[in-house]
Short mmCIF file of C-alpha atoms in Angstrom, two decimals:
data_model
loop_
_atom_site.label_atom_id
_atom_site.label_comp_id
_atom_site.label_asym_id
_atom_site.label_seq_id
_atom_site.Cartn_x
_atom_site.Cartn_y
_atom_site.Cartn_z
CA MET A 1 3.35 11.46 11.78
CA SER A 2 0.25 12.36 9.79
CA THR A 3 0.26 11.71 6.05
CA ALA A 4 -1.42 15.07 5.37
CA LEU A 5 0.48 17.05 2.76
CA ALA A 6 -1.05 20.47 3.39
CA PRO A 7 1.61 23.11 4.15
CA PRO A 8 1.78 24.58 7.64
CA THR A 9 -0.15 27.78 8.30
CA SER A 10 3.03 29.75 9.12
CA ALA A 11 6.75 29.65 8.44
CA ALA A 12 7.46 28.35 11.93
CA PRO A 13 6.33 24.83 12.82
CA ARG A 14 3.48 24.30 15.21
CA THR A 15 4.05 22.50 18.45
CA GLY A 16 2.86 18.96 18.82
CA PRO A 17 2.99 16.15 16.23
CA LEU A 18 4.90 16.46 12.97
CA ASP A 19 1.79 16.71 10.82
CA TRP A 20 3.22 19.91 9.31
CA LEU A 21 6.48 18.31 8.16
CA PRO A 22 5.41 16.82 4.78
CA GLY A 23 3.97 20.21 3.85
CA TRP A 24 7.18 21.94 4.88
CA TRP A 25 9.12 19.46 2.76
CA SER A 26 6.84 20.07 -0.23
CA GLN A 27 7.65 23.79 -0.15
CA VAL A 28 11.38 23.09 -0.17
CA HIS A 29 11.04 20.43 -2.86
CA ALA A 30 9.02 22.72 -5.13
CA ASP A 31 11.52 25.56 -4.82
CA PRO A 32 14.99 24.02 -5.39
CA GLU A 33 18.12 26.16 -5.32
CA THR A 34 21.59 25.12 -6.44
CA GLY A 35 24.77 25.38 -4.36
CA GLY A 36 25.60 28.79 -2.93
CA ARG A 37 22.19 30.20 -3.95
CA GLU A 38 20.00 28.52 -1.33
CA VAL A 39 18.53 31.81 -0.05
CA ARG A 40 14.87 30.83 0.22
CA THR A 41 15.64 27.30 1.45
CA ALA A 42 17.88 28.76 4.15
CA ALA A 43 15.21 31.24 5.19
CA ARG A 44 12.61 28.48 5.54
CA THR A 45 15.03 26.43 7.60
CA ALA A 46 15.94 29.35 9.86
CA ALA A 47 12.26 30.11 10.47
CA ALA A 48 11.52 26.47 11.32
CA LEU A 49 14.41 26.20 13.78
CA SER A 50 13.58 29.53 15.39
CA GLY A 51 9.97 28.44 15.77
CA SER A 52 11.16 25.32 17.56
CA GLY A 53 13.11 27.38 20.09
CA TYR A 54 16.64 27.30 18.67
CA GLN A 55 19.05 30.20 18.70
CA VAL A 56 19.58 30.68 14.97
CA HIS A 57 22.60 32.02 13.08
CA GLU A 58 22.13 32.69 9.38
CA GLY A 59 24.60 33.34 6.57
CA VAL A 60 27.22 30.92 7.89
CA GLY A 61 29.59 30.02 5.08
CA GLY A 62 27.38 31.88 2.62
CA THR A 63 23.83 30.62 3.05
CA GLY A 64 24.33 28.11 5.86
CA VAL A 65 22.06 28.02 8.91
CA VAL A 66 23.11 26.96 12.41
CA GLY A 67 20.59 26.34 15.19
CA LEU A 68 21.72 25.94 18.80
CA LEU A 69 19.80 24.53 21.74
CA ARG A 70 21.71 24.30 25.02
CA ASN A 71 20.15 22.09 27.66
CA GLY A 72 22.53 21.70 30.58
CA SER A 73 25.85 19.91 30.79
CA GLY A 74 26.49 17.06 28.41
CA PRO A 75 27.90 16.30 24.98
CA THR A 76 27.67 18.62 21.99
CA VAL A 77 26.01 16.79 19.11
CA LEU A 78 26.24 18.24 15.61
CA LEU A 79 23.38 17.19 13.31
CA ARG A 80 23.97 18.08 9.68
CA ALA A 81 21.94 18.08 6.45
CA GLU A 82 22.23 19.86 3.10
CA LEU A 83 20.41 22.84 1.58
CA ASP A 84 21.30 22.53 -2.10
CA ALA A 85 19.71 21.00 -5.16
CA LEU A 86 21.25 19.91 -8.47
CA ALA A 87 21.16 21.28 -12.01
CA VAL A 88 19.92 18.38 -14.15
CA ALA A 89 18.71 18.02 -17.73
CA GLY A 90 15.03 17.22 -18.20
CA PRO A 91 13.48 15.10 -20.98
CA ASP A 92 13.44 18.12 -23.31
CA GLY A 93 17.15 18.76 -22.77
CA THR A 94 16.71 21.96 -20.79
CA THR A 95 18.59 22.31 -17.51
CA ARG A 96 16.77 23.14 -14.29
CA ALA A 97 17.31 23.01 -10.57
CA HIS A 98 15.88 19.83 -9.08
CA HIS A 99 16.17 17.95 -5.79
CA ALA A 100 17.55 14.94 -7.63
CA CYS A 101 19.61 13.64 -4.71
CA GLY A 102 17.23 13.79 -1.75
CA HIS A 103 18.71 16.76 0.08
CA ASP A 104 15.21 18.14 0.54
CA LEU A 105 14.29 14.98 2.47
CA ASN A 106 17.51 15.07 4.49
CA LEU A 107 16.83 18.68 5.41
CA ALA A 108 13.19 18.09 6.35
CA ALA A 109 14.16 15.10 8.50
CA LEU A 110 16.73 17.31 10.25
CA VAL A 111 14.16 20.05 10.91
CA GLY A 112 11.63 17.50 12.17
CA THR A 113 14.16 15.84 14.47
CA ALA A 114 15.27 19.21 15.84
CA HIS A 115 11.65 20.07 16.57
CA VAL A 116 10.98 16.81 18.43
CA LEU A 117 14.16 17.10 20.51
CA ALA A 118 13.26 20.67 21.45
CA GLY A 119 10.00 19.37 22.88
CA ARG A 120 11.75 16.64 24.89
CA THR A 121 14.31 18.60 26.87
CA ASP A 122 13.36 16.64 29.99
CA ARG A 123 14.76 13.49 28.34
CA TRP A 124 18.29 14.63 27.46
CA ARG A 125 21.13 16.91 28.45
CA GLY A 126 23.79 18.60 26.37
CA THR A 127 23.94 20.91 23.36
CA LEU A 128 22.28 20.35 20.02
CA ALA A 129 23.95 22.07 17.09
CA VAL A 130 21.86 21.80 13.92
CA LEU A 131 23.70 22.63 10.69
CA ALA A 132 21.90 23.18 7.38
CA GLN A 133 24.95 23.24 5.12
CA PRO A 134 25.14 24.92 1.73
CA ALA A 135 26.88 23.79 -1.45
CA GLU A 136 27.48 20.11 -0.69
CA GLU A 137 27.19 19.21 -4.37
CA LEU A 138 29.96 21.72 -5.11
CA LEU A 139 32.09 20.11 -2.36
CA THR A 140 32.71 23.58 -0.91
CA GLY A 141 30.05 23.98 1.78
CA ALA A 142 31.69 22.19 4.72
CA ARG A 143 34.94 24.13 4.25
CA ALA A 144 32.98 27.36 3.95
CA VAL A 145 31.09 26.94 7.24
CA LEU A 146 34.29 25.94 9.06
CA ASP A 147 36.16 28.92 7.63
CA ASP A 148 33.29 31.18 8.66
CA GLY A 149 33.54 30.20 12.32
CA LEU A 150 31.25 27.21 12.82
CA LEU A 151 33.33 25.96 15.74
CA GLU A 152 33.34 29.38 17.37
CA LEU A 153 29.53 29.32 17.30
CA VAL A 154 29.04 25.71 18.32
CA GLY A 155 32.14 24.75 20.27
CA GLU A 156 33.93 21.55 19.41
CA PRO A 157 31.31 18.83 18.84
CA ASP A 158 31.71 15.47 20.54
CA VAL A 159 30.07 13.69 17.60
CA VAL A 160 28.87 14.51 14.09
CA LEU A 161 25.71 12.77 12.87
CA ALA A 162 24.48 12.85 9.27
CA GLN A 163 22.27 10.73 7.04
CA HIS A 164 21.10 10.56 3.44
CA ALA A 165 17.88 9.43 1.79
CA ALA A 166 18.38 6.47 -0.53
CA THR A 167 16.66 4.07 -2.88
CA LEU A 168 15.99 1.58 -0.11
CA PRO A 169 12.71 0.44 1.45
CA ALA A 170 11.24 2.88 3.94
CA GLY A 171 11.63 1.78 7.54
CA THR A 172 15.24 0.70 7.03
CA VAL A 173 18.66 2.24 7.51
CA ALA A 174 22.01 1.08 6.15
CA HIS A 175 25.39 1.73 7.75
CA ALA A 176 28.81 1.11 6.24
CA ALA A 177 30.00 -2.48 6.39
CA PRO A 178 33.01 -3.20 8.61
CA ASP A 179 36.35 -2.57 6.96
CA PRO A 180 38.96 -5.34 7.43
CA SER A 181 41.73 -2.75 7.10
CA GLY A 182 40.73 -0.76 10.18
CA PRO A 183 38.14 0.01 12.87
CA HIS A 184 36.47 2.84 10.98
CA PRO A 185 34.52 1.66 7.91
CA ARG A 186 34.64 3.72 4.75
CA VAL A 187 31.25 5.18 3.84
CA THR A 188 31.98 7.19 0.70
CA ALA A 189 34.75 7.57 -1.82
CA ALA A 190 37.40 10.25 -1.94
CA GLY A 191 36.63 12.67 -4.72
CA ALA A 192 37.16 15.93 -6.50
CA ARG A 193 35.47 18.39 -8.83
CA GLY A 194 37.70 19.81 -11.50
CA ARG A 195 37.58 22.66 -14.00
CA VAL A 196 39.92 22.74 -17.00
CA GLU A 197 39.93 26.01 -18.92
CA LEU A 198 41.73 26.23 -22.27
CA ARG A 199 42.36 29.43 -24.21
CA GLY A 200 44.01 29.76 -27.60
CA PRO A 201 43.92 31.34 -31.05
CA GLY A 202 40.68 31.19 -33.01
CA GLY A 203 39.56 32.47 -36.37
CA HIS A 204 37.66 31.43 -39.48
CA PRO A 205 37.19 27.69 -40.06
CA GLY A 206 38.09 28.15 -43.72
CA THR A 207 41.55 29.58 -43.00
CA ALA A 208 42.51 28.00 -39.66
CA ARG A 209 45.15 25.28 -39.73
CA GLY A 210 46.02 22.62 -37.18
CA PRO A 211 44.33 21.97 -33.83
CA ASP A 212 42.31 24.42 -31.79
CA VAL A 213 41.16 24.47 -28.15
CA GLY A 214 38.02 22.51 -29.02
CA THR A 215 40.12 19.72 -30.53
CA LEU A 216 42.43 19.70 -27.51
CA LEU A 217 39.49 19.47 -25.14
CA ALA A 218 38.05 16.53 -27.09
CA GLU A 219 41.43 14.79 -26.88
CA LEU A 220 41.51 15.39 -23.14
CA VAL A 221 38.05 13.86 -22.68
CA LEU A 222 39.12 10.76 -24.61
CA ALA A 223 42.29 10.53 -22.48
CA LEU A 224 40.46 10.64 -19.14
CA PRO A 225 40.20 6.85 -18.58
CA GLY A 226 43.98 6.61 -18.70
CA CYS A 227 44.32 9.31 -16.03
CA ALA A 228 42.37 7.40 -13.38
CA ALA A 229 44.17 5.57 -10.60
CA ALA A 230 43.34 1.92 -9.94
CA ASP A 231 39.81 1.50 -8.53
CA GLY A 232 39.04 5.10 -9.48
CA THR A 233 37.27 7.03 -12.21
CA VAL A 234 37.43 10.46 -13.79
CA ARG A 235 34.47 11.52 -15.90
CA ALA A 236 33.49 14.54 -17.95
CA GLY A 237 30.36 16.19 -16.61
CA ARG A 238 30.10 19.42 -18.60
CA VAL A 239 31.81 20.59 -21.79
CA VAL A 240 31.53 24.14 -23.12
CA VAL A 241 33.27 25.03 -26.38
CA GLY A 242 32.89 28.05 -28.64
CA THR A 243 30.05 30.34 -29.63
CA ALA A 244 28.99 29.37 -33.16
CA ALA A 245 29.50 26.64 -35.77
CA ASN A 246 31.49 28.87 -38.09
CA VAL A 247 33.83 30.36 -35.48
CA VAL A 248 37.00 28.53 -34.42
CA PRO A 249 36.73 28.69 -30.61
CA THR A 250 39.19 30.58 -28.44
CA HIS A 251 37.81 29.26 -25.15
CA ALA A 252 36.90 25.77 -23.97
CA VAL A 253 35.89 24.51 -20.51
CA LEU A 254 35.66 20.99 -19.14
CA GLU A 255 34.12 20.27 -15.73
CA LEU A 256 34.74 16.79 -14.38
CA SER A 257 34.48 14.51 -11.38
CA VAL A 258 36.96 12.14 -9.78
CA ARG A 259 36.10 9.18 -7.56
CA ALA A 260 38.70 6.99 -5.86
CA ALA A 261 38.95 4.46 -3.06
CA ASP A 262 41.23 6.65 -0.95
CA ASP A 263 42.65 10.15 -0.76
CA ALA A 264 46.03 9.21 -2.25
CA ALA A 265 44.41 7.62 -5.32
CA CYS A 266 42.27 10.72 -5.77
CA ASP A 267 45.38 12.90 -5.66
CA ARG A 268 47.13 10.71 -8.24
CA THR A 269 44.14 10.96 -10.57
CA THR A 270 43.90 14.73 -10.34
CA ALA A 271 47.66 15.08 -10.86
CA ARG A 272 47.60 12.86 -13.97
CA THR A 273 44.64 14.73 -15.42
CA THR A 274 46.32 18.08 -14.80
CA ALA A 275 49.54 16.88 -16.42
CA ARG A 276 47.65 15.61 -19.46
CA ALA A 277 45.84 18.94 -19.86
CA HIS A 278 49.13 20.84 -19.78
CA ALA A 279 50.75 18.42 -22.22
CA LEU A 280 47.93 18.88 -24.72
CA ALA A 281 47.98 22.67 -24.36
CA SER A 282 51.70 22.67 -25.14
CA THR A 283 50.96 21.32 -28.64
CA LEU A 284 49.08 24.48 -29.65
CA GLU A 285 51.11 27.66 -30.05
CA GLY A 286 49.69 30.47 -27.95
CA ALA A 287 47.43 28.20 -25.90
CA THR A 288 47.10 28.49 -22.12
CA VAL A 289 45.50 26.12 -19.65
CA ARG A 290 44.22 26.56 -16.11
CA VAL A 291 43.19 23.57 -13.96
CA VAL A 292 41.44 23.97 -10.59
CA TRP A 293 40.42 21.13 -8.26
CA THR A 294 38.21 20.98 -5.19
CA SER A 295 38.92 17.73 -3.33
CA VAL A 296 37.30 16.04 -0.36
CA PRO A 297 38.50 13.04 1.65
CA ALA A 298 36.78 9.69 1.86
CA VAL A 299 34.25 9.63 4.69
CA HIS A 300 34.98 7.09 7.40
CA ALA A 301 32.38 6.33 10.05
CA ASP A 302 33.48 5.76 13.63
CA GLY A 303 33.17 2.02 14.22
CA PRO A 304 32.11 1.96 17.91
CA LEU A 305 29.71 4.87 17.38
CA THR A 306 28.14 3.13 14.39
CA ASP A 307 27.59 -0.03 16.44
CA ARG A 308 25.92 2.04 19.14
CA LEU A 309 23.62 3.81 16.71
CA GLU A 310 22.64 0.57 15.03
CA ASP A 311 21.42 -0.77 18.37
CA ALA A 312 19.47 2.43 19.06
CA GLN A 313 17.85 2.47 15.63
CA ARG A 314 16.96 -1.20 15.85
CA THR A 315 15.36 -0.55 19.25
CA ALA A 316 13.38 2.27 17.59
CA GLY A 317 11.82 -0.32 15.28
CA LEU A 318 13.91 0.28 12.18
CA GLY A 319 15.41 -2.42 10.03
CA VAL A 320 19.19 -2.13 10.09
CA ALA A 321 21.52 -3.32 7.33
CA ARG A 322 25.14 -2.89 6.29
CA THR A 323 26.19 -1.59 2.88
CA PRO A 324 29.52 -1.64 1.02
CA ALA A 325 31.36 1.65 0.62
CA LEU A 326 29.55 4.01 -1.73
CA GLY A 327 30.97 5.43 -4.93
CA ALA A 328 29.46 8.81 -4.09
CA VAL A 329 31.45 11.59 -2.40
CA GLU A 330 30.54 13.81 0.54
CA ASP A 331 32.19 16.80 2.21
CA VAL A 332 30.75 16.01 5.66
CA GLY A 333 34.02 14.25 6.52
CA LEU A 334 35.70 17.65 6.77
CA LEU A 335 33.52 18.44 9.79
CA ALA A 336 34.98 15.39 11.54
CA ARG A 337 38.52 16.55 10.83
CA ALA A 338 37.98 19.83 12.62
CA ARG A 339 39.54 18.74 15.91
CA CYS A 340 43.22 19.64 16.17
CA GLY A 341 45.29 16.46 16.29
CA ALA A 342 42.32 14.07 16.64
CA ARG A 343 39.30 12.86 14.73
CA ILE A 344 35.79 13.76 15.85
CA PRO A 345 33.63 10.60 15.86
CA LEU A 346 31.27 10.70 12.89
CA ALA A 347 28.36 8.49 11.91
CA TYR A 348 26.78 8.59 8.46
CA TRP A 349 24.08 6.27 7.21
CA LEU A 350 21.41 5.87 4.53
CA PHE A 351 17.69 5.85 5.26
CA GLY A 352 15.11 4.25 3.02
CA GLY A 353 12.71 6.36 0.99
CA ILE A 354 10.70 3.87 -1.08
CA ASP A 355 7.22 2.85 0.00
CA GLU A 356 7.13 -0.86 0.84
CA ALA A 357 4.53 -1.76 -1.81
CA ARG A 358 6.44 0.11 -4.51
CA TRP A 359 9.68 -1.53 -3.41
CA VAL A 360 8.22 -5.04 -3.56
CA GLU A 361 6.71 -4.37 -7.00
CA ALA A 362 9.98 -3.00 -8.38
CA ARG A 363 12.01 -5.88 -6.93
CA ALA A 364 9.69 -8.40 -8.57
CA ALA A 365 9.83 -6.70 -11.97
CA SER A 366 13.52 -5.74 -12.22
CA ASP A 367 16.90 -7.26 -12.63
CA PRO A 368 18.48 -6.44 -9.23
CA SER A 369 21.34 -4.61 -10.98
CA ARG A 370 18.80 -2.25 -12.58
CA LEU A 371 16.58 -1.72 -9.56
CA GLU A 372 17.74 1.82 -8.85
CA ALA A 373 17.24 2.84 -12.47
CA ARG A 374 13.68 1.51 -12.41
CA LEU A 375 12.88 3.42 -9.24
CA GLY A 376 14.66 6.58 -10.39
CA ALA A 377 18.43 6.91 -10.18
CA ALA A 378 19.97 9.69 -8.13
CA HIS A 379 21.32 12.73 -10.00
CA THR A 380 18.78 12.27 -12.80
CA ALA A 381 15.51 14.02 -13.52
CA ASP A 382 13.68 10.74 -12.75
CA PHE A 383 14.82 10.57 -9.12
CA ALA A 384 11.76 10.41 -6.88
CA LEU A 385 11.46 8.92 -3.42
CA ASP A 386 8.19 8.62 -1.50
CA PRO A 387 8.16 11.64 0.83
CA VAL A 388 5.90 10.60 3.69
CA PRO A 389 7.47 7.17 4.44
CA ALA A 390 10.92 8.63 3.75
CA LEU A 391 10.39 11.47 6.23
CA ARG A 392 9.01 9.10 8.82
CA THR A 393 12.10 6.90 8.46
CA GLY A 394 14.55 9.81 8.43
CA VAL A 395 13.16 11.38 11.59
CA ARG A 396 13.05 8.09 13.47
CA ALA A 397 16.63 7.24 12.46
CA LEU A 398 18.14 10.62 13.34
CA LEU A 399 16.11 10.94 16.53
CA ALA A 400 17.22 7.53 17.78
CA ALA A 401 20.84 8.35 16.94
CA ALA A 402 20.80 11.72 18.69
CA HIS A 403 19.07 10.36 21.79
CA SER A 404 21.63 7.57 22.08
CA VAL A 405 24.50 10.08 22.25
CA LEU A 406 23.00 12.87 24.35
CA ALA A 407 23.27 12.62 28.13
CA HIS A 408 20.16 11.36 29.93
CA PRO A 409 19.01 12.96 33.17
CA HIS A 410 18.98 10.74 36.24
CA THR A 411 15.53 9.46 37.09
CA PRO A 412 15.08 8.66 40.82
CA ARG A 413 13.80 5.18 41.51
#
């Protein structure tokens, strides 16, 4: 892959080497769109897949894009990446859309891999289904594409493959460590996004007596640690109360996140938080409360499939490591639950996005526990991976994984 960063001359990729890919990534990175609003990102992705020869379906589950390439009999392999960016606060306190989690790199690696595989149809057999999924950060995108007929478009996949850029050295990948409790290691936590909406009487601060919805919301935030199940957390992410300093608010909103080791612990945490919100609302005459949760299961990688992909990625020249289960959440696991009565094998891994020299320098200068913060922690305005080595790693990792699963045509001796 060339290190040139000039954008391609057209929306569709050129044939040949992936010298256009960093430029394609730079367009996506410079034009971030948050969940459910990824119109321009989706259009760029659809154009790239169409230019590579895929049959493209747009508007799946809102803004999702599905590309299909059928190449004879063989397995159906679903490759998935995300379209959406995050809303994060910058140094001046203003909120803006920003690719602060690496979805732009995941998406570009997916597009690059799809392009390479389309040019190598003599080396594999089967069906490639490429999914650019919306609204992963909202935890709603996977459900949305399934509800909108993903399986009717694709057929039932034999495997689901997904990856995520990470603060690791470029040229490496990391799969979930084996789980002593079962054959399928846990990759990510179970989790939920919640919205608590309180309404109640307001008025003038000089005449109001007793609590108000702002006070109740503050009490709920302080009570959150006691709502979490063991080995879990529940944290406030966004608080909106009132309209002015001299107006007792009638409306207050809390948006929060739950993380837990398993689905049952996540459910216990959401139930406790809901109960606490209702209990607090009952102390204010005339108050009402509404609590809404969007939950996703913990992601478990298929053990035998992970072993197979590790071998393929190692053969492709990548460094391969194992990582403990992540505290992050992902909705990709819903795609692996699509099969009626059985689990579709899923593999999910991290690929490194830090240039080797930068990694060595940061390792030498930092306490290991603060390494990510020094390099730019995910979900902050400082998050910044190195695009060219990250893309090179992401394409190699996903390409090796896909090739290892797709059927290979018989070559006469």
